[in-house]
């Protein structure tokens, strides 16, 4: 099984509140189907989560009561986004159900706790794909917290032990410098913990769950014997399909374990 995260940057326009890219989601689902691989899909929140989360500093946890309506609003918006993603899956004959992390899991000081995975593994066993997503989740210490799709990926890789983990984003991979500000930035095809430590931590991505470097750290933690973790550009047609089929494509592969 392959664990795939469709990043918010590919399924929404991250700069415009609540803009769903249904066409792109359709194409990416077709690519997954065409690859013939069984997948479990997680998706990001994109502009259904980040815009309001940033405006109300939801990443800091409960600071004052004025944040509460925004928490409820973001939870509502990301559920709507997930319904749209799952709607596309059903249209394509992929049995799937949206599982809201905020309804069934809690966090403890930013750490996602999935103590009981029976509902998820049970659905998967029935042939129904559980689709989880970035959400606002109750946090035992902070009141609430942002649970990113990347954290969910890490939790699910522990549960499902996928043979491969793929993060689909709007960039070709990890660069040695920020490609948006440096013309000569070079793509890094393979990254290790040591390699990552030497990369400038500059980012132009203004979101509440970190940029490409923190994604790489998560990816490095998810690597294991026989399991690589790949970051691939989903805005380029067919790249995801080729990668899933085992072909060589432009991407960054994380190798090793940073702990
Ligand atoms: C963020 O999830 C969740 C919220 C802001 C509520 P992600 O961090 O996984 O979303 P993307 O992929 O960056 O959009």
XYZ file of N, CA and C and ligand atoms in Angstrom:
791
model
N 0.845 -1.203 0.000
C 0.000 0.000 0.000
C 0.881 1.255 0.000
N 0.373 2.276 -0.685
C 1.125 3.533 -0.735
C 0.329 4.614 0.007
N 1.009 5.306 0.882
C 0.374 6.383 1.646
C 0.675 7.699 0.934
N -0.376 8.408 0.554
C -0.185 9.612 -0.259
C -0.820 10.813 0.425
N -0.052 11.906 0.525
C -0.689 13.152 0.964
C -0.837 14.100 -0.214
N -2.069 14.513 -0.469
C -2.314 15.554 -1.454
C -2.257 16.876 -0.689
N -1.192 17.625 -0.905
C -0.979 18.869 -0.159
C -2.037 19.915 -0.498
N -2.269 20.786 0.474
C -3.243 21.857 0.269
C -2.877 22.763 -0.896
N -1.570 22.832 -1.214
C -1.134 23.704 -2.311
C -1.516 23.137 -3.682
N -1.816 21.851 -3.750
C -2.235 21.285 -5.048
C -3.746 21.128 -5.169
N -4.437 21.034 -4.039
C -5.890 20.825 -4.160
C -6.692 22.113 -3.955
N -5.990 23.179 -3.503
C -6.653 24.493 -3.359
C -5.691 25.568 -3.850
N -6.234 26.773 -4.028
C -5.367 27.927 -4.247
C -5.111 28.490 -2.856
N -3.878 28.320 -2.366
C -3.585 28.639 -0.967
C -3.721 30.130 -0.638
N -3.690 30.970 -1.680
C -3.747 32.402 -1.393
C -5.181 32.926 -1.357
N -6.140 32.124 -1.815
C -7.531 32.610 -1.858
C -8.420 31.713 -1.011
N -9.051 32.302 -0.016
C -9.884 31.572 0.947
C -10.882 30.650 0.237
N -10.857 29.387 0.611
C -11.815 28.379 0.166
C -11.906 28.251 -1.365
N -10.767 28.079 -2.025
C -10.829 27.832 -3.473
C -10.338 26.408 -3.743
N -11.275 25.570 -4.122
C -11.010 24.147 -4.357
C -10.661 23.953 -5.822
N -9.601 23.188 -6.101
C -9.238 22.891 -7.488
C -9.725 21.479 -7.835
N -11.000 21.406 -8.140
C -11.639 20.108 -8.402
C -11.042 19.384 -9.594
N -10.670 20.168 -10.602
C -10.096 19.552 -11.809
C -8.791 18.842 -11.507
N -7.973 19.528 -10.714
C -6.673 18.924 -10.396
C -6.845 17.689 -9.510
N -7.774 17.776 -8.573
C -8.018 16.616 -7.699
C -8.462 15.438 -8.560
N -9.349 15.688 -9.502
C -9.824 14.638 -10.407
C -8.667 13.996 -11.160
N -7.804 14.855 -11.688
C -6.673 14.331 -12.463
C -5.750 13.493 -11.586
N -5.462 13.983 -10.382
C -4.555 13.239 -9.500
C -5.170 11.900 -9.093
N -6.477 11.886 -8.869
C -7.131 10.618 -8.519
C -7.074 9.655 -9.707
N -7.244 10.200 -10.923
C -7.110 9.352 -12.118
C -5.710 8.756 -12.188
N -4.712 9.582 -11.857
C -3.322 9.099 -11.913
C -3.091 7.988 -10.893
N -3.655 8.154 -9.707
C -3.502 7.113 -8.674
C -4.172 5.830 -9.166
N -5.376 5.984 -9.728
C -6.119 4.809 -10.224
C -5.351 4.106 -11.332
N -4.846 4.910 -12.272
C -4.121 4.358 -13.427
C -2.850 3.613 -13.030
N -2.266 4.025 -11.905
C -1.015 3.382 -11.476
C -1.260 1.948 -11.016
N -2.513 1.654 -10.679
C -2.851 0.303 -10.244
C -2.454 0.010 -8.799
N -1.974 1.031 -8.075
C -1.545 0.832 -6.690
C -2.699 1.066 -5.730
N -2.727 0.302 -4.652
C -3.708 0.584 -3.603
C -3.142 1.709 -2.732
N -3.975 2.713 -2.486
C -3.464 3.877 -1.751
C -4.374 4.253 -0.591
N -3.786 4.908 0.391
C -4.569 5.614 1.407
C -4.185 7.082 1.253
N -5.205 7.934 1.098
C -4.947 9.351 0.826
C -5.270 10.206 2.052
N -4.344 11.116 2.354
C -4.532 12.164 3.362
C -4.502 13.455 2.571
N -5.247 14.479 3.022
C -5.078 15.743 2.292
C -4.877 16.916 3.246
N -4.259 17.942 2.707
C -4.003 19.154 3.485
C -5.240 20.036 3.509
N -5.114 21.157 4.228
C -6.253 22.052 4.396
C -6.231 23.193 3.382
N -5.048 23.527 2.897
C -4.928 24.625 1.942
C -5.635 25.879 2.442
N -6.289 26.565 1.514
C -6.933 27.832 1.895
C -8.234 27.618 2.667
N -8.630 26.367 2.872
C -9.792 26.091 3.726
C -9.378 26.084 5.204
N -8.060 26.060 5.451
C -7.593 26.027 6.836
C -6.635 27.145 7.178
N -5.631 27.316 6.306
C -4.530 28.214 6.673
C -4.921 29.685 6.778
N -5.828 30.129 5.922
C -6.131 31.568 5.887
C -6.695 32.020 7.247
N -7.745 31.360 7.719
C -8.348 31.757 9.005
C -7.461 31.375 10.189
N -6.758 30.226 10.058
C -5.900 29.788 11.165
C -4.830 30.840 11.434
N -4.302 31.406 10.365
C -3.253 32.416 10.512
C -3.833 33.723 11.068
N -4.970 34.103 10.500
C -5.616 35.347 10.923
C -5.909 35.336 12.429
N -6.245 34.166 12.966
C -6.645 34.081 14.385
C -5.590 33.371 15.243
N -4.371 33.225 14.703
C -3.251 32.599 15.442
C -3.642 31.271 16.098
N -4.339 30.435 15.358
C -4.806 29.171 15.952
C -3.642 28.236 16.266
N -2.500 28.433 15.589
C -1.328 27.579 15.847
C -0.790 27.777 17.267
N -1.153 28.897 17.927
C -0.669 29.156 19.289
C -1.539 28.488 20.350
N -2.627 27.862 19.944
C -3.551 27.281 20.921
C -4.456 28.368 21.480
N -5.224 28.007 22.521
C -6.216 28.937 23.072
C -5.546 30.083 23.827
N -5.678 31.286 23.294
C -5.134 32.473 23.951
C -6.280 33.344 24.453
N -7.318 33.485 23.652
C -8.508 34.206 24.119
C -9.754 33.707 23.390
N -10.903 34.009 23.998
C -12.161 33.432 23.521
C -12.570 33.885 22.119
N -11.960 34.971 21.639
C -12.339 35.434 20.298
C -11.899 34.434 19.231
N -11.007 33.508 19.600
C -10.545 32.510 18.615
C -11.580 31.394 18.392
N -12.467 31.214 19.370
C -13.359 30.049 19.330
C -14.238 29.985 18.067
N -14.893 31.109 17.688
C -15.691 31.023 16.448
C -14.820 30.647 15.238
N -13.561 31.089 15.228
C -12.672 30.763 14.101
C -12.320 29.272 14.112
N -12.153 28.689 15.291
C -11.880 27.249 15.386
C -13.037 26.474 14.762
N -14.256 26.844 15.157
C -15.434 26.146 14.627
C -15.541 26.347 13.118
N -15.239 27.557 12.673
C -15.342 27.860 11.236
C -14.324 27.022 10.435
N -13.068 26.971 10.923
C -12.041 26.203 10.201
C -12.430 24.727 10.172
N -12.929 24.227 11.307
C -13.333 22.815 11.338
C -14.433 22.557 10.297
N -15.352 23.498 10.213
C -16.422 23.372 9.213
C -15.848 23.404 7.791
N -14.960 24.351 7.551
C -14.416 24.523 6.188
C -13.608 23.300 5.740
N -12.765 22.755 6.634
C -11.942 21.614 6.197
C -12.804 20.353 6.004
N -13.902 20.269 6.748
C -14.829 19.144 6.509
C -15.481 19.276 5.138
N -15.834 20.511 4.772
C -16.413 20.715 3.440
C -15.408 20.354 2.357
N -14.157 20.781 2.555
C -13.112 20.448 1.575
C -12.997 18.924 1.441
N -12.981 18.250 2.581
C -12.818 16.802 2.554
C -13.999 16.123 1.869
N -15.209 16.663 2.085
C -16.384 16.102 1.399
C -16.216 16.216 -0.105
N -15.637 17.338 -0.542
C -15.442 17.518 -1.991
C -14.409 16.528 -2.523
N -13.327 16.331 -1.766
C -12.292 15.384 -2.204
C -12.892 13.971 -2.271
N -13.601 13.591 -1.213
C -14.177 12.238 -1.179
C -15.273 12.107 -2.250
N -16.008 13.187 -2.488
C -17.022 13.174 -3.568
C -16.381 12.802 -4.896
N -15.202 13.367 -5.172
C -14.483 13.051 -6.421
C -14.070 11.577 -6.425
N -13.669 11.067 -5.271
C -13.270 9.653 -5.205
C -14.457 8.756 -5.532
N -15.597 9.079 -4.944
C -16.788 8.248 -5.180
C -17.190 8.291 -6.655
N -17.098 9.490 -7.254
C -17.397 9.628 -8.700
C -16.530 8.679 -9.521
N -15.300 8.468 -9.046
C -14.352 7.646 -9.812
C -14.388 6.182 -9.402
N -15.351 5.849 -8.555
C -15.497 4.458 -8.159
C -14.473 4.029 -7.125
N -13.943 5.007 -6.369
C -13.018 4.662 -5.281
C -13.820 4.760 -3.972
N -14.136 3.626 -3.324
C -14.891 3.709 -2.069
C -14.043 4.389 -0.995
N -14.548 5.481 -0.444
C -13.771 6.252 0.522
C -14.710 6.945 1.492
N -14.211 7.242 2.670
C -15.006 8.004 3.636
C -14.095 8.993 4.349
N -14.615 10.196 4.528
C -13.856 11.223 5.200
C -13.906 10.992 6.715
N -12.739 10.974 7.348
C -12.671 10.781 8.804
C -12.025 12.035 9.391
N -12.807 12.829 10.114
C -12.284 14.094 10.638
C -11.421 13.844 11.873
N -10.134 14.166 11.805
C -9.255 13.930 12.953
C -9.782 14.605 14.218
N -10.362 15.815 14.051
C -10.853 16.566 15.203
C -12.049 15.923 15.889
N -12.700 14.991 15.201
C -13.862 14.337 15.818
C -13.474 13.084 16.573
N -12.315 12.520 16.255
C -12.010 11.238 16.909
C -10.641 11.175 17.578
N -9.810 12.199 17.403
C -8.494 12.140 18.038
C -8.240 13.418 18.821
N -7.319 13.343 19.773
C -6.919 14.554 20.505
C -5.413 14.738 20.357
N -4.966 15.927 20.756
C -3.526 16.182 20.765
C -3.093 16.458 22.200
N -1.805 16.270 22.443
C -1.250 16.593 23.747
C -0.021 17.456 23.506
N -0.166 18.738 23.757
C 0.907 19.690 23.515
C 1.470 19.571 22.094
N 0.570 19.494 21.135
C 0.980 19.460 19.729
C 1.223 18.072 19.177
N 1.182 17.053 20.055
C 1.428 15.687 19.603
C 0.095 15.000 19.350
N -0.051 14.422 18.155
C -1.317 13.764 17.809
C -1.369 12.385 18.461
N -2.470 12.110 19.176
C -2.601 10.807 19.826
C -3.662 9.976 19.098
N -3.235 8.918 18.457
C -4.207 7.982 17.877
C -4.026 6.681 18.651
N -4.782 6.570 19.750
C -4.583 5.408 20.617
C -5.299 4.178 20.096
N -6.373 4.424 19.389
C -7.149 3.288 18.904
C -7.342 3.431 17.399
N -6.717 2.540 16.655
C -6.776 2.665 15.194
C -7.752 1.665 14.568
N -8.556 1.008 15.422
C -9.413 -0.062 14.914
C -10.374 0.430 13.817
N -10.951 1.633 14.025
C -11.915 2.130 13.033
C -11.225 2.335 11.675
N -9.967 2.809 11.719
C -9.253 3.076 10.461
C -8.859 1.774 9.765
N -8.283 0.856 10.528
C -7.833 -0.397 9.904
C -9.049 -1.235 9.484
N -10.139 -1.102 10.260
C -11.362 -1.843 9.926
C -11.943 -1.377 8.599
N -11.999 -0.059 8.410
C -12.516 0.485 7.145
C -11.650 0.004 5.985
N -10.337 0.110 6.189
C -9.393 -0.294 5.138
C -9.594 -1.776 4.805
N -9.789 -2.567 5.841
C -10.006 -4.005 5.648
C -11.264 -4.283 4.838
N -12.263 -3.413 4.996
C -13.505 -3.577 4.227
C -13.358 -3.111 2.776
N -12.229 -2.466 2.490
C -12.032 -1.946 1.129
C -12.506 -0.512 0.991
N -12.698 0.168 2.141
C -13.103 1.588 2.103
C -11.912 2.418 2.585
N -11.513 3.390 1.762
C -10.341 4.187 2.131
C -10.713 5.265 3.154
N -10.109 5.216 4.364
C -10.357 6.323 5.295
C -9.544 7.536 4.849
N -10.197 8.671 4.673
C -9.495 9.872 4.203
C -9.414 10.872 5.350
N -8.208 11.091 5.855
C -8.015 12.063 6.943
C -7.390 13.331 6.382
N -7.425 14.389 7.172
C -6.989 15.684 6.634
C -6.511 16.620 7.745
N -5.802 17.675 7.347
C -5.374 18.693 8.301
C -6.601 19.341 8.927
N -6.565 19.535 10.259
C -7.780 19.968 10.971
C -7.369 20.719 12.246
N -8.330 21.327 12.907
C -8.086 21.838 14.255
C -8.616 20.783 15.218
N -7.771 20.404 16.178
C -8.064 19.271 17.043
C -7.948 19.718 18.507
N -8.739 19.132 19.375
C -8.622 19.435 20.807
C -7.221 19.089 21.299
N -6.640 19.963 22.095
C -5.314 19.688 22.650
C -5.426 19.755 24.185
N -4.976 18.702 24.848
C -5.140 18.607 26.310
C -4.488 19.772 27.054
N -3.396 20.255 26.546
C -2.696 21.342 27.248
C -2.994 22.719 26.680
N -3.148 22.776 25.333
C -3.272 24.092 24.693
C -4.710 24.475 24.344
N -5.657 23.626 24.721
C -7.063 23.903 24.398
C -7.416 23.322 23.042
N -6.723 23.817 22.030
C -6.851 23.239 20.692
C -5.518 23.414 19.985
N -5.345 22.738 18.885
C -4.098 22.876 18.135
C -4.327 22.528 16.677
N -3.381 22.932 15.860
C -3.452 22.581 14.444
C -2.828 21.205 14.269
N -3.595 20.318 13.699
C -3.067 18.992 13.371
C -2.858 18.968 11.858
N -1.620 18.886 11.429
C -1.357 18.956 9.985
C -1.520 17.589 9.340
N -1.755 17.619 8.043
C -1.819 16.364 7.289
C -0.504 15.599 7.390
N 0.615 16.333 7.552
C 1.920 15.668 7.677
C 1.985 14.854 8.979
N 1.442 15.415 10.071
C 1.416 14.659 11.342
C 0.544 13.410 11.192
N -0.539 13.569 10.475
C -1.434 12.423 10.257
C -0.718 11.354 9.434
N 0.046 11.802 8.437
C 0.818 10.857 7.609
C 1.746 10.034 8.501
N 2.407 10.715 9.429
C 3.346 10.018 10.307
C 2.605 8.986 11.159
N 1.451 9.393 11.684
C 0.666 8.458 12.516
C 0.192 7.275 11.662
N -0.296 7.567 10.455
C -0.820 6.480 9.607
C 0.285 5.548 9.118
N 1.492 6.082 8.942
C 2.555 5.180 8.471
C 2.887 4.165 9.567
N 2.718 4.578 10.850
C 2.907 3.637 11.949
C 1.815 2.575 11.965
N 0.621 2.965 11.578
C -0.515 2.029 11.630
C -0.524 1.097 10.416
N -0.354 1.667 9.221
C -0.532 0.875 7.995
C 0.772 0.298 7.431
N 1.911 0.775 7.933
C 3.213 0.306 7.436
C 3.254 0.269 5.894
N 3.047 1.415 5.267
C 3.031 1.441 3.796
C 4.407 1.107 3.209
N 4.396 0.573 1.977
C 5.702 0.282 1.378
C 6.349 1.554 0.846
N 5.517 2.578 0.620
C 6.048 3.832 0.117
C 5.191 4.991 0.634
N 5.828 6.139 0.830
C 5.097 7.314 1.294
C 5.360 8.452 0.298
N 4.277 9.081 -0.164
C 4.436 10.114 -1.189
C 3.727 11.399 -0.754
N 4.469 12.494 -0.772
C 3.897 13.805 -0.501
C 3.762 14.546 -1.833
N 2.536 14.899 -2.180
C 2.302 15.592 -3.449
C 2.146 17.081 -3.148
N 3.032 17.869 -3.779
C 3.044 19.307 -3.494
C 3.073 20.093 -4.799
N 3.309 21.408 -4.708
C 3.357 22.219 -5.936
C 4.791 22.600 -6.291
N 5.765 21.914 -5.687
C 7.175 22.150 -6.009
C 7.800 20.835 -6.489
N 8.896 20.953 -7.254
C 9.536 19.747 -7.795
C 10.210 18.912 -6.715
N 10.484 19.541 -5.570
C 11.158 18.829 -4.485
C 11.837 19.841 -3.587
N 12.879 19.400 -2.907
C 13.627 20.277 -2.006
C 14.789 20.907 -2.776
N 14.961 22.202 -2.609
C 16.062 22.920 -3.269
C 17.118 23.303 -2.236
N 18.349 23.538 -2.725
C 19.411 23.940 -1.801
C 19.230 25.378 -1.319
N 18.468 26.156 -2.087
C 18.073 27.505 -1.662
C 16.650 27.755 -2.128
N 16.021 28.805 -1.614
C 14.640 29.055 -1.993
C 14.553 29.383 -3.491
N 13.908 28.509 -4.290
C 13.866 28.735 -5.737
C 13.055 29.968 -6.136
N 12.216 30.448 -5.199
C 11.405 31.628 -5.528
C 12.237 32.908 -5.458
N 13.351 32.854 -4.708
C 14.180 34.059 -4.593
C 15.590 33.866 -5.175
N 15.984 32.603 -5.444
C 17.323 32.348 -6.008
C 17.193 31.622 -7.343
N 17.607 32.321 -8.412
C 17.509 31.753 -9.758
C 18.297 30.461 -9.903
N 19.461 30.402 -9.244
C 20.344 29.250 -9.437
C 20.122 28.127 -8.420
N 19.002 28.175 -7.741
C 18.739 27.130 -6.737
C 18.725 25.764 -7.419
N 19.358 24.782 -6.767
C 19.440 23.449 -7.372
C 18.532 22.460 -6.644
N 17.890 21.591 -7.414
C 17.016 20.574 -6.825
C 17.864 19.467 -6.199
N 17.490 19.059 -5.011
C 18.205 17.966 -4.333
C 17.403 16.685 -4.564
N 18.013 15.731 -5.248
C 17.264 14.507 -5.595
C 17.140 13.555 -4.417
N 18.160 13.546 -3.565
C 18.134 12.657 -2.405
C 18.555 13.438 -1.187
N 17.801 13.338 -0.114
C 18.171 14.088 1.084
C 18.337 13.151 2.281
N 19.377 13.453 3.057
C 19.618 12.722 4.311
C 19.558 13.760 5.433
N 19.609 13.296 6.664
C 19.551 14.218 7.800
C 20.708 15.212 7.753
N 21.900 14.698 7.435
C 23.088 15.575 7.398
C 22.916 16.617 6.301
N 22.425 16.169 5.151
C 22.220 17.072 4.019
C 21.235 18.170 4.381
N 20.189 17.794 5.092
C 19.146 18.762 5.430
C 19.673 19.839 6.371
N 20.564 19.432 7.281
C 21.118 20.385 8.251
C 21.877 21.508 7.543
N 22.379 21.244 6.346
C 23.171 22.256 5.639
C 22.353 23.148 4.707
N 21.061 22.913 4.664
C 20.239 23.700 3.739
C 19.679 24.922 4.459
N 19.772 26.072 3.774
C 19.279 27.311 4.381
C 17.782 27.184 4.653
N 17.382 27.517 5.887
C 15.983 27.349 6.270
C 15.148 28.584 5.937
N 15.289 29.041 4.738
C 14.476 30.182 4.353
C 13.263 29.637 3.603
N 12.172 30.301 3.742
C 10.978 29.845 3.043
C 10.063 31.025 2.745
N 9.379 30.939 1.627
C 8.425 31.999 1.318
C 7.008 31.522 1.603
N 6.900 30.275 2.070
C 5.567 29.729 2.303
C 5.031 30.280 3.627
N 3.964 31.047 3.525
C 3.404 31.632 4.740
C 2.240 30.776 5.214
N 2.537 29.694 5.918
C 1.439 28.927 6.482
C 1.741 28.583 7.930
N 0.767 27.955 8.578
C 0.913 27.752 10.019
C 1.528 26.400 10.375
N 1.896 25.623 9.386
C 2.457 24.308 9.707
C 3.852 24.095 9.122
N 4.552 25.172 8.833
C 5.958 25.030 8.420
C 6.143 24.864 6.935
N 7.352 25.020 6.476
C 7.640 24.943 5.051
C 8.191 23.599 4.651
N 8.945 23.616 3.549
C 9.399 22.365 2.945
C 10.450 21.649 3.820
N 11.237 22.429 4.599
C 12.250 21.787 5.455
C 11.603 20.975 6.577
N 10.547 21.527 7.179
C 9.922 20.750 8.254
C 9.205 19.535 7.658
N 8.738 19.662 6.420
C 8.151 18.492 5.748
C 9.215 17.402 5.554
N 10.435 17.847 5.162
C 11.525 16.883 4.955
C 11.895 16.172 6.258
N 11.868 16.931 7.363
C 12.175 16.302 8.660
C 11.153 15.211 8.962
N 9.893 15.535 8.708
C 8.837 14.526 8.914
C 9.095 13.332 8.005
N 9.431 13.617 6.748
C 9.663 12.532 5.778
C 10.828 11.648 6.221
N 11.890 12.290 6.708
C 13.056 11.499 7.146
C 12.685 10.584 8.311
N 11.797 11.073 9.196
C 11.368 10.241 10.325
C 10.544 9.045 9.854
N 9.871 9.225 8.711
C 8.996 8.152 8.221
C 9.721 7.103 7.382
N 10.976 7.389 7.042
C 11.745 6.413 6.260
C 12.021 5.185 7.119
N 12.198 4.073 6.479
C 12.536 2.866 7.230
C 13.137 1.874 6.275
N 13.522 0.721 6.801
C 14.102 -0.280 5.912
C 13.102 -0.605 4.799
N 13.550 -0.421 3.572
C 12.684 -0.750 2.434
C 11.585 0.256 2.173
N 11.553 1.353 2.910
C 10.516 2.356 2.660
C 11.129 3.719 2.394
N 10.918 4.230 1.178
C 11.386 5.586 0.927
C 10.205 6.548 0.972
N 10.552 7.805 1.114
C 9.565 8.865 1.273
C 9.857 9.919 0.223
N 8.874 10.219 -0.605
C 9.147 11.045 -1.776
C 8.287 12.309 -1.782
N 8.893 13.409 -2.210
C 8.156 14.664 -2.420
C 8.105 14.898 -3.931
N 6.887 15.026 -4.478
C 6.750 15.118 -5.934
C 5.772 16.241 -6.289
N 5.975 16.804 -7.471
C 5.135 17.921 -7.922
C 3.860 17.400 -8.592
N 2.726 17.688 -7.965
C 1.447 17.213 -8.501
C 0.829 18.170 -9.497
N 1.458 19.334 -9.707
C 0.889 20.259 -10.692
C 1.331 19.861 -12.113
N 2.341 18.971 -12.193
C 2.823 18.506 -13.501
C 2.090 17.214 -13.851
N 1.402 17.232 -14.985
C 0.605 16.065 -15.370
C 1.428 14.801 -15.470
N 0.886 13.721 -14.967
C 1.459 12.379 -15.076
C 2.642 12.069 -14.187
N 3.152 13.102 -13.487
C 4.348 12.830 -12.688
C 4.031 11.862 -11.538
N 2.881 12.089 -10.893
C 2.517 11.212 -9.779
C 2.313 9.784 -10.283
N 1.605 9.668 -11.411
C 1.335 8.336 -11.969
C 2.640 7.610 -12.281
N 3.577 8.313 -12.951
C 4.864 7.696 -13.298
C 5.607 7.258 -12.049
N 5.619 8.126 -11.040
C 6.315 7.788 -9.789
C 5.707 6.522 -9.172
N 4.386 6.484 -9.122
C 3.717 5.330 -8.497
C 3.973 4.045 -9.276
N 4.187 4.208 -10.585
C 4.472 3.027 -11.407
C 5.931 2.596 -11.309
N 6.720 3.352 -10.571
C 8.118 2.963 -10.369
C 9.063 3.570 -11.381
N 8.566 4.518 -12.188
C 9.447 5.158 -13.172
C 10.276 6.256 -12.495
N 11.350 6.661 -13.146
C 12.197 7.723 -12.593
C 11.600 9.076 -12.962
N 11.340 9.897 -11.959
C 10.779 11.226 -12.223
C 11.529 12.278 -11.417
N 11.296 13.538 -11.754
C 11.879 14.636 -10.968
C 11.175 14.655 -9.613
N 11.942 14.546 -8.554
C 11.361 14.535 -7.204
C 12.501 14.583 -6.188
N 12.188 14.674 -4.915
C 13.203 14.515 -3.861
C 12.839 13.298 -3.015
N 13.808 12.420 -2.842
C 13.593 11.225 -2.028
C 14.346 11.376 -0.715
N 13.625 11.168 0.393
C 14.264 11.218 1.717
C 14.794 9.827 2.046
N 16.031 9.788 2.538
C 16.631 8.506 2.897
C 17.177 8.553 4.302
N 16.903 7.490 5.056
C 17.492 7.367 6.393
C 16.533 7.796 7.472
N 17.079 8.015 8.644
C 16.295 8.303 9.818
C 17.046 9.372 10.601
N 16.361 10.510 10.930
C 17.099 11.602 11.593
C 17.148 11.448 13.104
N 16.436 10.446 13.687
C 16.487 10.349 15.148
C 17.757 9.676 15.605
C -3.199 22.351 8.068
O -2.974 21.111 7.463
C -4.434 22.310 8.908
C -5.023 23.632 9.201
C -4.499 24.780 8.912
C -6.309 23.608 9.886
P -1.752 20.909 6.445
O -0.545 21.614 6.973
O -1.611 19.459 6.206
O -2.268 21.627 5.141
P -1.456 22.019 3.832
O -1.136 20.785 3.086
O -0.204 22.757 4.281
O -2.398 22.927 3.112
